[in-house]
PDB file of C-alpha atoms and ligand atoms in Angstrom:
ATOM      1  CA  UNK A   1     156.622 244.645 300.129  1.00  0.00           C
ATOM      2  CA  UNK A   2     157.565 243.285 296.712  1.00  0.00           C
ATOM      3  CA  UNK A   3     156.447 246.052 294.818  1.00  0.00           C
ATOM      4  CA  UNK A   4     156.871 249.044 297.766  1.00  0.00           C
ATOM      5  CA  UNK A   5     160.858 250.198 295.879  1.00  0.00           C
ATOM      6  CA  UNK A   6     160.085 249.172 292.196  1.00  0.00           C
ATOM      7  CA  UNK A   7     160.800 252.756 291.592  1.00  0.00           C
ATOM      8  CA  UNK A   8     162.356 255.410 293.236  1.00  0.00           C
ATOM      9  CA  UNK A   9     160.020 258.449 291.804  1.00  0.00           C
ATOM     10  CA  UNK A  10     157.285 258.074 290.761  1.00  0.00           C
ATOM     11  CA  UNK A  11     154.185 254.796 290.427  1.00  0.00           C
ATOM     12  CA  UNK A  12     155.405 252.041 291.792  1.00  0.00           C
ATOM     13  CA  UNK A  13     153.180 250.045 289.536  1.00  0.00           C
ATOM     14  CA  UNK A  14     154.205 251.613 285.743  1.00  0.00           C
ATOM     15  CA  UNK A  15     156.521 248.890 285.254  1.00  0.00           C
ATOM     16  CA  UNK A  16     154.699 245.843 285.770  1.00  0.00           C
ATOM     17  CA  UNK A  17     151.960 247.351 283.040  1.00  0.00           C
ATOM     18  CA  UNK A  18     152.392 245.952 279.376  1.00  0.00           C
ATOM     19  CA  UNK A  19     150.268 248.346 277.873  1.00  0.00           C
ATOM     20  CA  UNK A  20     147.452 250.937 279.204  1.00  0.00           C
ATOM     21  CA  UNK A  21     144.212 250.579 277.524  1.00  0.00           C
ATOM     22  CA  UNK A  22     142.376 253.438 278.961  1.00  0.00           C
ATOM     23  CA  UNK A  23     144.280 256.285 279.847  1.00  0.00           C
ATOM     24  CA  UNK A  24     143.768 258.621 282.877  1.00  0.00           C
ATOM     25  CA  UNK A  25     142.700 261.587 280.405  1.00  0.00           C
ATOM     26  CA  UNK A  26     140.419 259.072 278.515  1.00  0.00           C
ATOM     27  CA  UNK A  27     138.692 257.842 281.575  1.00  0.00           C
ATOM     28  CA  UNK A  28     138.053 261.722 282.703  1.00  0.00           C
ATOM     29  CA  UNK A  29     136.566 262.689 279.792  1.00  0.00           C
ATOM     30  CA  UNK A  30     134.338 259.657 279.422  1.00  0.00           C
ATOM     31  CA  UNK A  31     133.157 259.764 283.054  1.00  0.00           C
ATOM     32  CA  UNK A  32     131.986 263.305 281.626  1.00  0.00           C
ATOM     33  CA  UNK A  33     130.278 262.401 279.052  1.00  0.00           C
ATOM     34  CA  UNK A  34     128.189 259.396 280.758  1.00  0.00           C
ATOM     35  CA  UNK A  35     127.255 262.090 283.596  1.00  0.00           C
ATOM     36  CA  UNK A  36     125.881 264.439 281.074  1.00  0.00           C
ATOM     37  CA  UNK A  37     124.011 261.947 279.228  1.00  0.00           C
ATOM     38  CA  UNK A  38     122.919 260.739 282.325  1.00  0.00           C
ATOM     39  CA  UNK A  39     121.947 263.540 283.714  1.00  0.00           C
ATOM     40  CA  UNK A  40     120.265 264.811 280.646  1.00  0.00           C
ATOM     41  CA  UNK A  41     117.974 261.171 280.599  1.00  0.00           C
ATOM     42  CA  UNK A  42     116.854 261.770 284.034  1.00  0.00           C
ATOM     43  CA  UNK A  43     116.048 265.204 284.020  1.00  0.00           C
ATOM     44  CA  UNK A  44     112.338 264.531 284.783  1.00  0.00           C
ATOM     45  CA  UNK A  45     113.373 262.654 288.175  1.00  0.00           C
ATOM     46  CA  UNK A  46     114.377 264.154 291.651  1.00  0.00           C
ATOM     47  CA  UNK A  47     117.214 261.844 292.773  1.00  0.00           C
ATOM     48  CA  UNK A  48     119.155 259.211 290.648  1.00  0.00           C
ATOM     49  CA  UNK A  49     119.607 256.040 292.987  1.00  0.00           C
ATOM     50  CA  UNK A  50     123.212 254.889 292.543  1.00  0.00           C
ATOM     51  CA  UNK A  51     124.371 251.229 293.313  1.00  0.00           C
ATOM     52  CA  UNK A  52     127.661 250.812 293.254  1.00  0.00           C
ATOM     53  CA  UNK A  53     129.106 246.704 292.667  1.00  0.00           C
ATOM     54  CA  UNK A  54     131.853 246.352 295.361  1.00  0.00           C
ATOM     55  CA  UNK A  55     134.916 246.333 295.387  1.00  0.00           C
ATOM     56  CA  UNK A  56     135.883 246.836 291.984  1.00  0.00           C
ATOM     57  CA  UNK A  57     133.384 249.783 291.085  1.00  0.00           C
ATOM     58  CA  UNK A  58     134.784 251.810 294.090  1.00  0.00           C
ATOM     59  CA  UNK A  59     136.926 254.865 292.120  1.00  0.00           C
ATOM     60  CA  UNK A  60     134.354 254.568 289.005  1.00  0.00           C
ATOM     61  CA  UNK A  61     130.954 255.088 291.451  1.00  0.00           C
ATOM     62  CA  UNK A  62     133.127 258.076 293.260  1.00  0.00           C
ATOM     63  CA  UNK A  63     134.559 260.010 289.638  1.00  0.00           C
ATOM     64  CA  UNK A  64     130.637 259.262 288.578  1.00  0.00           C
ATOM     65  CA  UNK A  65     128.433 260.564 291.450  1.00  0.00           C
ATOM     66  CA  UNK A  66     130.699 263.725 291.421  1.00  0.00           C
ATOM     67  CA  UNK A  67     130.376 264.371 287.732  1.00  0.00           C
ATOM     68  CA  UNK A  68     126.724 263.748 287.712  1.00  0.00           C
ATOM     69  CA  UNK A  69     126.851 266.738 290.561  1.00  0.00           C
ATOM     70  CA  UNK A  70     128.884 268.689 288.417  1.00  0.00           C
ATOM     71  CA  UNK A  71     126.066 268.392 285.972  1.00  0.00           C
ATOM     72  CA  UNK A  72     123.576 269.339 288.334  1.00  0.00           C
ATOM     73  CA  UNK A  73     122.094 266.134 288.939  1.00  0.00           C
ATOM     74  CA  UNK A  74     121.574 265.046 292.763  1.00  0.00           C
ATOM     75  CA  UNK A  75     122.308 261.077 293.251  1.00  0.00           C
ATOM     76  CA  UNK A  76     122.292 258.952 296.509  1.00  0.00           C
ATOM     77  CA  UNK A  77     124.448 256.514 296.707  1.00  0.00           C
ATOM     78  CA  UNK A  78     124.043 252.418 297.680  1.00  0.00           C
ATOM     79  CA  UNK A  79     126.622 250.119 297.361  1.00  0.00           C
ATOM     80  CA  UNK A  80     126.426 246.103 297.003  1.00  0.00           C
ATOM     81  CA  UNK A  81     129.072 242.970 297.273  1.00  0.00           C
ATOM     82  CA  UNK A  82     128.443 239.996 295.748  1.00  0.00           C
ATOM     83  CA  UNK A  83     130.504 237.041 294.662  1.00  0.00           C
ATOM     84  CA  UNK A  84     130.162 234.524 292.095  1.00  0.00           C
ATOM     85  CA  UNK A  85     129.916 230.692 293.193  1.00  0.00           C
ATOM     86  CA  UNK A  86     132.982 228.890 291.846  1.00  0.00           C
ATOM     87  CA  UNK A  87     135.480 229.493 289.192  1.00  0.00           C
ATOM     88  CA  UNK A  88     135.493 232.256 286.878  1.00  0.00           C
ATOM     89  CA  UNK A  89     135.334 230.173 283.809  1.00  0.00           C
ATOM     90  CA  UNK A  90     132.455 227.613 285.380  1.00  0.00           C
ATOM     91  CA  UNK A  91     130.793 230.312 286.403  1.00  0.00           C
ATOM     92  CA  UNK A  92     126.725 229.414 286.596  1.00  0.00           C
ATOM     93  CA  UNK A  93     125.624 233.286 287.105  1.00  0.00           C
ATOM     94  CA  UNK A  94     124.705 231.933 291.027  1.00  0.00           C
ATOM     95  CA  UNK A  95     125.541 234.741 292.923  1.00  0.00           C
ATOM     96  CA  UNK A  96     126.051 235.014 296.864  1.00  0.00           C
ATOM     97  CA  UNK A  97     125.481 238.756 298.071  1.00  0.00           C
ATOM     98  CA  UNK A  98     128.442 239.548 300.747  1.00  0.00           C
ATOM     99  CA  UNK A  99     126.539 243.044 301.522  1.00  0.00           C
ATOM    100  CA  UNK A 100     123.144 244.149 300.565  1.00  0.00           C
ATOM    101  CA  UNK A 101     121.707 247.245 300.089  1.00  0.00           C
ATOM    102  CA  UNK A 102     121.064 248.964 303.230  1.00  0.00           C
ATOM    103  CA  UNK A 103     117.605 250.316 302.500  1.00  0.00           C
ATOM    104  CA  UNK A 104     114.382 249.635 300.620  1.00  0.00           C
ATOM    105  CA  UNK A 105     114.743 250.935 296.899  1.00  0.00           C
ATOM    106  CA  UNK A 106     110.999 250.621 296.124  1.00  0.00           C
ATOM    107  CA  UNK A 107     109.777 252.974 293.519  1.00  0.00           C
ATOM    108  CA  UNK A 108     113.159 254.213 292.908  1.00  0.00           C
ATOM    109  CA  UNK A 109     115.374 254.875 289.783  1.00  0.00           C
ATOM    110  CA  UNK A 110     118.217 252.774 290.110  1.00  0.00           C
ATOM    111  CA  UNK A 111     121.513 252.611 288.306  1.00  0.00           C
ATOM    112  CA  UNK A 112     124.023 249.973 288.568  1.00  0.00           C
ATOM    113  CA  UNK A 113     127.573 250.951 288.183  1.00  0.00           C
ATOM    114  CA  UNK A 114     129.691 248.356 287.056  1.00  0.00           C
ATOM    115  CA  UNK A 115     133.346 248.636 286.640  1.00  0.00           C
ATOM    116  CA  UNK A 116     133.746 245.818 283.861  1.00  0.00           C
ATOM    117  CA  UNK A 117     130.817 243.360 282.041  1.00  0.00           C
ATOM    118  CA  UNK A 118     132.864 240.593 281.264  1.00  0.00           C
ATOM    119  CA  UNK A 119     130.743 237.241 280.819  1.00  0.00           C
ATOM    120  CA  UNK A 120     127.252 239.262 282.092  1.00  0.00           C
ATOM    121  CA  UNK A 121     126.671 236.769 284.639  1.00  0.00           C
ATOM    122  CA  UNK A 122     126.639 238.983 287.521  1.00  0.00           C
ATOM    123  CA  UNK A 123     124.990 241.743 286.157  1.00  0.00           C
ATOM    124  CA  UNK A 124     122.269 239.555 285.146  1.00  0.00           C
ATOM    125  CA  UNK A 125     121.947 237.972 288.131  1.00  0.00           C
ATOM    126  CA  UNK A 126     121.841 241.636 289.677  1.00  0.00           C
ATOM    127  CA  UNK A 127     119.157 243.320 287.579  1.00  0.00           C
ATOM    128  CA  UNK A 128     116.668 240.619 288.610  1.00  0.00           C
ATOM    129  CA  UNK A 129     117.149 241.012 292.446  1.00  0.00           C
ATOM    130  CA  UNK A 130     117.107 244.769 292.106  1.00  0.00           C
ATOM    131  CA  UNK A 131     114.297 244.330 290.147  1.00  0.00           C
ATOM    132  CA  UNK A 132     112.138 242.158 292.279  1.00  0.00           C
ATOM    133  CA  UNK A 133     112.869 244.596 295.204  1.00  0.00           C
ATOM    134  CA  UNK A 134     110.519 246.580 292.678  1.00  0.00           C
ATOM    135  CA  UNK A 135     112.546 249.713 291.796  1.00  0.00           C
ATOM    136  CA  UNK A 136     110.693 251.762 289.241  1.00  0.00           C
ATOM    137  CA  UNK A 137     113.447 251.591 286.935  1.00  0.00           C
ATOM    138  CA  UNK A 138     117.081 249.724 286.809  1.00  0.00           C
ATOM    139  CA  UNK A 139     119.922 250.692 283.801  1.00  0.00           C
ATOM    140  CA  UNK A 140     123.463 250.064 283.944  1.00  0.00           C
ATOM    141  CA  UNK A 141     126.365 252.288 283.853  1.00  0.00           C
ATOM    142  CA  UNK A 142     129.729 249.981 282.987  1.00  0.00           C
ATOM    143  CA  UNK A 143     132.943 251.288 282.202  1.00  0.00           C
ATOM    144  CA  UNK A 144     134.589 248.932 280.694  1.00  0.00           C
ATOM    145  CA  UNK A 145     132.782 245.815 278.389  1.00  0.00           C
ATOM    146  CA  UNK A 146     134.367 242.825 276.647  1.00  0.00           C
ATOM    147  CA  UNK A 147     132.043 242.430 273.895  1.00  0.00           C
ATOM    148  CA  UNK A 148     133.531 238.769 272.609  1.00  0.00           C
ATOM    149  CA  UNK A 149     133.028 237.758 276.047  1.00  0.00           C
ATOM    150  CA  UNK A 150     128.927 238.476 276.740  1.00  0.00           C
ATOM    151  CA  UNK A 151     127.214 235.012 276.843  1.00  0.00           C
ATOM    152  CA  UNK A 152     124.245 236.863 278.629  1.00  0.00           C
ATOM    153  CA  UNK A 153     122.087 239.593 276.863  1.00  0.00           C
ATOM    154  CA  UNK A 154     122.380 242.051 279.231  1.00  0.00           C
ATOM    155  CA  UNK A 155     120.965 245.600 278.974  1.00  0.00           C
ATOM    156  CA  UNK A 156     123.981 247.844 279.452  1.00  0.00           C
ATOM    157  CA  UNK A 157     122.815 251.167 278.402  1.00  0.00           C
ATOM    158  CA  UNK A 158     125.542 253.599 278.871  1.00  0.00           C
ATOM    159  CA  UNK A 159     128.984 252.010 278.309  1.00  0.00           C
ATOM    160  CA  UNK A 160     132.093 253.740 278.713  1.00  0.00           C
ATOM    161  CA  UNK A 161     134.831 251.727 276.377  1.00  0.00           C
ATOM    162  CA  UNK A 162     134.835 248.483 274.680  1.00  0.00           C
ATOM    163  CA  UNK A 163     138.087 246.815 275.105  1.00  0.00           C
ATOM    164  CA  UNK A 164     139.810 243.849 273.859  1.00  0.00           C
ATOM    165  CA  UNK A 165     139.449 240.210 275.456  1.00  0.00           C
ATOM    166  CA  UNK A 166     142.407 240.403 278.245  1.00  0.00           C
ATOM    167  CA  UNK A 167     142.503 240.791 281.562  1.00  0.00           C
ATOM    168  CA  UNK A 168     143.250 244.460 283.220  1.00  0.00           C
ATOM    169  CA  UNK A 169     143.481 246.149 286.021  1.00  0.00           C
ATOM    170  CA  UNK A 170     143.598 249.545 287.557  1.00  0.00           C
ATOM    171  CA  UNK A 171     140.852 252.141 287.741  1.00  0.00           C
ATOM    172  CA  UNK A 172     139.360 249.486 290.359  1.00  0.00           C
ATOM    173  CA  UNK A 173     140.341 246.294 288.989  1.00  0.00           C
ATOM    174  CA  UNK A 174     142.272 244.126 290.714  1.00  0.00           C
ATOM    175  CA  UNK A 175     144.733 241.029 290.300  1.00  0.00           C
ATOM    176  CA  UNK A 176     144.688 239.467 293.315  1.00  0.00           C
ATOM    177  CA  UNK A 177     143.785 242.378 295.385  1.00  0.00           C
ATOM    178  CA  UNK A 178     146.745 244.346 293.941  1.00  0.00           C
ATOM    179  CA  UNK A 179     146.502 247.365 291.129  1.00  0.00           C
ATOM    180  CA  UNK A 180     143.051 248.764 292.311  1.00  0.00           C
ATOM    181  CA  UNK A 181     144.958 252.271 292.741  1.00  0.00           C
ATOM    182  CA  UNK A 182     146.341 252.932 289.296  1.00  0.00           C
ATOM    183  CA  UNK A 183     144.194 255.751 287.849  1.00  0.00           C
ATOM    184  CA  UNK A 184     144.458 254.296 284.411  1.00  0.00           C
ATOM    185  CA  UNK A 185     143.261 250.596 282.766  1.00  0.00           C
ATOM    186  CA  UNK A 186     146.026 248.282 281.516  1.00  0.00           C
ATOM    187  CA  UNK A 187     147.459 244.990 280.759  1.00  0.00           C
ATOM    188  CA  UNK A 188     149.439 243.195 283.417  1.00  0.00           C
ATOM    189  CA  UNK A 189     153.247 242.363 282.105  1.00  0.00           C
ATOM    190  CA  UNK A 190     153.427 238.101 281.852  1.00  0.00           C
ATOM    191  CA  UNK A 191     155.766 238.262 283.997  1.00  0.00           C
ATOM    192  CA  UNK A 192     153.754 239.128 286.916  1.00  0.00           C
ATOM    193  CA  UNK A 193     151.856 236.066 286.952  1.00  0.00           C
ATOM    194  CA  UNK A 194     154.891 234.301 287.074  1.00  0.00           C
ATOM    195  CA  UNK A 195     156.660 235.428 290.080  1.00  0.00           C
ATOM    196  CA  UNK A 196     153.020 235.597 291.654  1.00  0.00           C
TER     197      UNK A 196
HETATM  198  P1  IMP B 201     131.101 238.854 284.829  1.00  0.00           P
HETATM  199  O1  IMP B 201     130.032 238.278 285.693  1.00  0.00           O
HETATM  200  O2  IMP B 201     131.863 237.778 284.092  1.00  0.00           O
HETATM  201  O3  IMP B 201     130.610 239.938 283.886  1.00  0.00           O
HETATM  202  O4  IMP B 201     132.216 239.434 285.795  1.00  0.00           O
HETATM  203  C1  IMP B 201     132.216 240.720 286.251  1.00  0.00           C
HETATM  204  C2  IMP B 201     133.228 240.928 287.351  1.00  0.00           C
HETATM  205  O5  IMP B 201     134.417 240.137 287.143  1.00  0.00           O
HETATM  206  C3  IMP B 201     133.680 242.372 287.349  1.00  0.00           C
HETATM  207  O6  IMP B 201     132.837 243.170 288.153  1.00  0.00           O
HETATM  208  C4  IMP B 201     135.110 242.267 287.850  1.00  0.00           C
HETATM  209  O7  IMP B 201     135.115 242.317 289.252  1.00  0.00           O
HETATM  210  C5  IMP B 201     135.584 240.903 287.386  1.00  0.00           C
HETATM  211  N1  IMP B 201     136.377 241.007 286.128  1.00  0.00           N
HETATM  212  C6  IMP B 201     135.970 240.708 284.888  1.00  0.00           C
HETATM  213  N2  IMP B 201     136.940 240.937 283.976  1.00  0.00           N
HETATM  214  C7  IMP B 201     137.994 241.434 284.670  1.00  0.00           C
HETATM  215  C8  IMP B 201     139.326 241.894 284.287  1.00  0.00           C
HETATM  216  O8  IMP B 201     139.743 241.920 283.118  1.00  0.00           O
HETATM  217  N3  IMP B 201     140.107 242.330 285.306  1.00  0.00           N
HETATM  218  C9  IMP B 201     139.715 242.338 286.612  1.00  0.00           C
HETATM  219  N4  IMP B 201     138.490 241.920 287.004  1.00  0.00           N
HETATM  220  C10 IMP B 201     137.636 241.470 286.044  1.00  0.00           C
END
């Protein structure tokens, strides 16, 4: 209940946020512009295949799928969970799947949509398995990329903003299951992790 009466109107979550990185208004208009270019690529094919990476990609895959309809695009929808073996920083790009897809994506045109490609582990892991389940085609949609990060060439072909090297959260991102809810993208205050 910490943060329930941080403020009286308004976000409860404003003040604990150094600085936003990606605005509400920023992230409209560039979930706009991926759908169109999107949409425009796949013109020649019947029904985009969406996979969504859980939980983080939740509000991302929903402002997505909608503006691909608003550019008259149809898209099913998929969503996976998967979760790196160890720490973060050890990571070896294992990766355990917590839910899989719930049906056979053979011969389809898949795109991943990623909230954040931070080291490229798990997306790389991910574009193999999807595809040696033998999709016709697999691309990426990410959001977010920290370019100093990548230590895995992965193809990301539509990428929404490249940001700095520091962890955020909102839009989907979470610290510690917290912050998923704030429409925008920005840097936790210090003092956060402290009393945390
Ligand atoms: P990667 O395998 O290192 O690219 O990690 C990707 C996943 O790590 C993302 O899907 C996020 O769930 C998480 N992640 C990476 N960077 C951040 C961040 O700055 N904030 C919150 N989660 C992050």
């Amino acid at each position: 209940m910490r943060h329930a009466c941080a403020m009286a109107d308004g976000s409860w979550y404003d003040g604990d946020i150094d600085d936003v990185i990606v605005s509400e208004e920023q992230i409209k208009e560039k979930i706009s512009d991926l759908a169109k270019q999107v949409a425009d690529d796949y013109r020649a094919v019947e029904s985009v295949l969406l996979v969504g990476v859980l939980k983080g990609a939740f509000m991302f895959m929903a402002d997505f799928a909608r503006e691909m309809g608003r550019h008259g695009h149809p898209v099913e929808l998929e969503f996976m969970a998967v979760s790196s073996y160890g720490q973060r920083a050890t990571s070896s790009g294992v990766v355990r799947i917590l839910k899989d897809l719930d049906r056979d994506i053979a011969g389809r045109h898949v795109i991943v949509v990623e909230d954040i490609v931070d080291s490229g582990l798990t997306l790389s892991w991910l574009l193999r398995y999807l595809q040696s389940r033998s999709a016709a085609s697999v691309e990426v949609v990410a959001l977010l990329r920290k370019p100093d990060a990548i230590q895995v060439k992965v193809p990301v072909k539509y990428v929404g903003f490249d940001i700095p090297n520091e962890f955020v959260v909102g839009y989907g991102l979470d610290y510690a299951e917290r912050y998923r809810e704030l429409p925008y993208v920005g840097v936790l205050k210090s003092s956060v992790y402290v009393r945390a």
